[in-house]
């Protein structure tokens, strides 16, 4: 990776709102994830990503999700299990035309059922897009 590409990846990790000291849980890890993005998140927060077996309260969750991964609502509900109040869920999906592509409408449908609200989307790498979800405010 060139220095320019490395700088872009670190910028993207920061743009996702991660900061030093954050605990970030990673769900849906597989060999197709963007390793540069993962590394930049770890560098930015100063520690490794928590996996699905960790039960610490997380400041954020990144969920790698592909069309063949099953029930998105269930996965989103699971992502909330250890999420701290005020935390965010970033669902990372393959971009249009990539294997495992998830239409945005699928995320828009699943999020409210799981108690989440879609706030923003961002391209985070050549192959992955990110959608930011936050828990709905309690009435």
PDB file of C-alpha atoms in Angstrom, residues 53-132:
ATOM      1  CA  UNK A  53     -16.947 -13.927  22.132  1.00  0.00           C
ATOM      2  CA  UNK A  54     -15.976 -10.777  24.042  1.00  0.00           C
ATOM      3  CA  UNK A  55     -18.577  -9.460  26.458  1.00  0.00           C
ATOM      4  CA  UNK A  56     -17.054  -6.082  27.286  1.00  0.00           C
ATOM      5  CA  UNK A  57     -19.220  -3.023  26.727  1.00  0.00           C
ATOM      6  CA  UNK A  58     -18.236  -1.603  23.337  1.00  0.00           C
ATOM      7  CA  UNK A  59     -18.284   2.010  22.170  1.00  0.00           C
ATOM      8  CA  UNK A  60     -18.995   0.852  18.615  1.00  0.00           C
ATOM      9  CA  UNK A  61     -19.651  -2.280  16.588  1.00  0.00           C
ATOM     10  CA  UNK A  62     -18.533  -2.946  13.044  1.00  0.00           C
ATOM     11  CA  UNK A  63     -20.620  -5.614  11.348  1.00  0.00           C
ATOM     12  CA  UNK A  64     -19.332  -7.055   8.082  1.00  0.00           C
ATOM     13  CA  UNK A  65     -22.504  -8.194   6.278  1.00  0.00           C
ATOM     14  CA  UNK A  66     -23.073  -9.981   2.986  1.00  0.00           C
ATOM     15  CA  UNK A  67     -26.310 -10.979   1.239  1.00  0.00           C
ATOM     16  CA  UNK A  68     -25.832 -14.663   2.097  1.00  0.00           C
ATOM     17  CA  UNK A  69     -25.125 -14.094   5.812  1.00  0.00           C
ATOM     18  CA  UNK A  70     -28.657 -14.834   7.051  1.00  0.00           C
ATOM     19  CA  UNK A  71     -31.155 -12.659   8.899  1.00  0.00           C
ATOM     20  CA  UNK A  72     -29.989  -9.058   9.131  1.00  0.00           C
ATOM     21  CA  UNK A  73     -32.454  -8.115  11.882  1.00  0.00           C
ATOM     22  CA  UNK A  74     -31.098 -10.902  14.103  1.00  0.00           C
ATOM     23  CA  UNK A  75     -27.523  -9.816  13.412  1.00  0.00           C
ATOM     24  CA  UNK A  76     -28.329  -6.192  14.255  1.00  0.00           C
ATOM     25  CA  UNK A  77     -30.069  -7.180  17.496  1.00  0.00           C
ATOM     26  CA  UNK A  78     -26.994  -9.267  18.390  1.00  0.00           C
ATOM     27  CA  UNK A  79     -24.796  -6.240  17.633  1.00  0.00           C
ATOM     28  CA  UNK A  80     -26.655  -4.285  20.311  1.00  0.00           C
ATOM     29  CA  UNK A  81     -25.923  -6.858  23.046  1.00  0.00           C
ATOM     30  CA  UNK A  82     -22.689  -5.240  24.247  1.00  0.00           C
ATOM     31  CA  UNK A  83     -23.099  -1.762  22.730  1.00  0.00           C
ATOM     32  CA  UNK A  84     -22.717   1.077  25.234  1.00  0.00           C
ATOM     33  CA  UNK A  85     -25.431   3.703  25.516  1.00  0.00           C
ATOM     34  CA  UNK A  86     -24.673   6.301  22.857  1.00  0.00           C
ATOM     35  CA  UNK A  87     -22.683   3.768  20.808  1.00  0.00           C
ATOM     36  CA  UNK A  88     -22.990   3.224  17.072  1.00  0.00           C
ATOM     37  CA  UNK A  89     -23.179   0.250  14.739  1.00  0.00           C
ATOM     38  CA  UNK A  90     -21.402   0.470  11.403  1.00  0.00           C
ATOM     39  CA  UNK A  91     -22.690  -2.158   8.993  1.00  0.00           C
ATOM     40  CA  UNK A  92     -20.119  -2.778   6.276  1.00  0.00           C
ATOM     41  CA  UNK A  93     -21.506  -4.279   3.077  1.00  0.00           C
ATOM     42  CA  UNK A  94     -19.981  -5.089  -0.310  1.00  0.00           C
ATOM     43  CA  UNK A  95     -20.449  -2.280  -2.817  1.00  0.00           C
ATOM     44  CA  UNK A  96     -22.846  -2.640  -5.745  1.00  0.00           C
ATOM     45  CA  UNK A  97     -21.544  -5.136  -8.292  1.00  0.00           C
ATOM     46  CA  UNK A  98     -19.432  -6.985  -5.695  1.00  0.00           C
ATOM     47  CA  UNK A  99     -20.096 -10.530  -4.522  1.00  0.00           C
ATOM     48  CA  UNK A 100     -22.459 -10.440  -1.516  1.00  0.00           C
ATOM     49  CA  UNK A 101     -23.931  -7.004  -2.336  1.00  0.00           C
ATOM     50  CA  UNK A 102     -26.726  -5.938   0.037  1.00  0.00           C
ATOM     51  CA  UNK A 103     -29.256  -3.428  -1.347  1.00  0.00           C
ATOM     52  CA  UNK A 104     -29.595  -0.312   0.855  1.00  0.00           C
ATOM     53  CA  UNK A 105     -33.350  -0.951   1.111  1.00  0.00           C
ATOM     54  CA  UNK A 106     -32.614  -4.165   3.008  1.00  0.00           C
ATOM     55  CA  UNK A 107     -30.697  -2.220   5.665  1.00  0.00           C
ATOM     56  CA  UNK A 108     -33.387   0.485   5.768  1.00  0.00           C
ATOM     57  CA  UNK A 109     -36.030  -2.207   6.409  1.00  0.00           C
ATOM     58  CA  UNK A 110     -34.051  -4.166   9.011  1.00  0.00           C
ATOM     59  CA  UNK A 111     -32.747  -1.261  11.099  1.00  0.00           C
ATOM     60  CA  UNK A 112     -36.058  -0.061  12.636  1.00  0.00           C
ATOM     61  CA  UNK A 113     -37.132  -3.625  13.413  1.00  0.00           C
ATOM     62  CA  UNK A 114     -33.873  -4.053  15.358  1.00  0.00           C
ATOM     63  CA  UNK A 115     -34.410  -0.738  17.178  1.00  0.00           C
ATOM     64  CA  UNK A 116     -31.892   1.208  15.115  1.00  0.00           C
ATOM     65  CA  UNK A 117     -32.032   4.364  13.031  1.00  0.00           C
ATOM     66  CA  UNK A 118     -29.969   4.840   9.853  1.00  0.00           C
ATOM     67  CA  UNK A 119     -28.037   8.112   9.941  1.00  0.00           C
ATOM     68  CA  UNK A 120     -25.410   8.167   7.189  1.00  0.00           C
ATOM     69  CA  UNK A 121     -23.518   6.105   4.630  1.00  0.00           C
ATOM     70  CA  UNK A 122     -19.941   6.268   3.416  1.00  0.00           C
ATOM     71  CA  UNK A 123     -17.654   4.478   0.994  1.00  0.00           C
ATOM     72  CA  UNK A 124     -14.827   3.102   3.098  1.00  0.00           C
ATOM     73  CA  UNK A 125     -12.778   1.148   0.570  1.00  0.00           C
ATOM     74  CA  UNK A 126     -12.792  -0.046  -3.015  1.00  0.00           C
ATOM     75  CA  UNK A 127     -15.037  -2.985  -2.122  1.00  0.00           C
ATOM     76  CA  UNK A 128     -16.979  -1.976   1.007  1.00  0.00           C
ATOM     77  CA  UNK A 129     -19.563   0.648   1.928  1.00  0.00           C
ATOM     78  CA  UNK A 130     -20.508   1.599   5.492  1.00  0.00           C
ATOM     79  CA  UNK A 131     -23.881   2.510   6.943  1.00  0.00           C
ATOM     80  CA  UNK A 132     -24.052   4.156  10.370  1.00  0.00           C
TER      81      UNK A 132
END
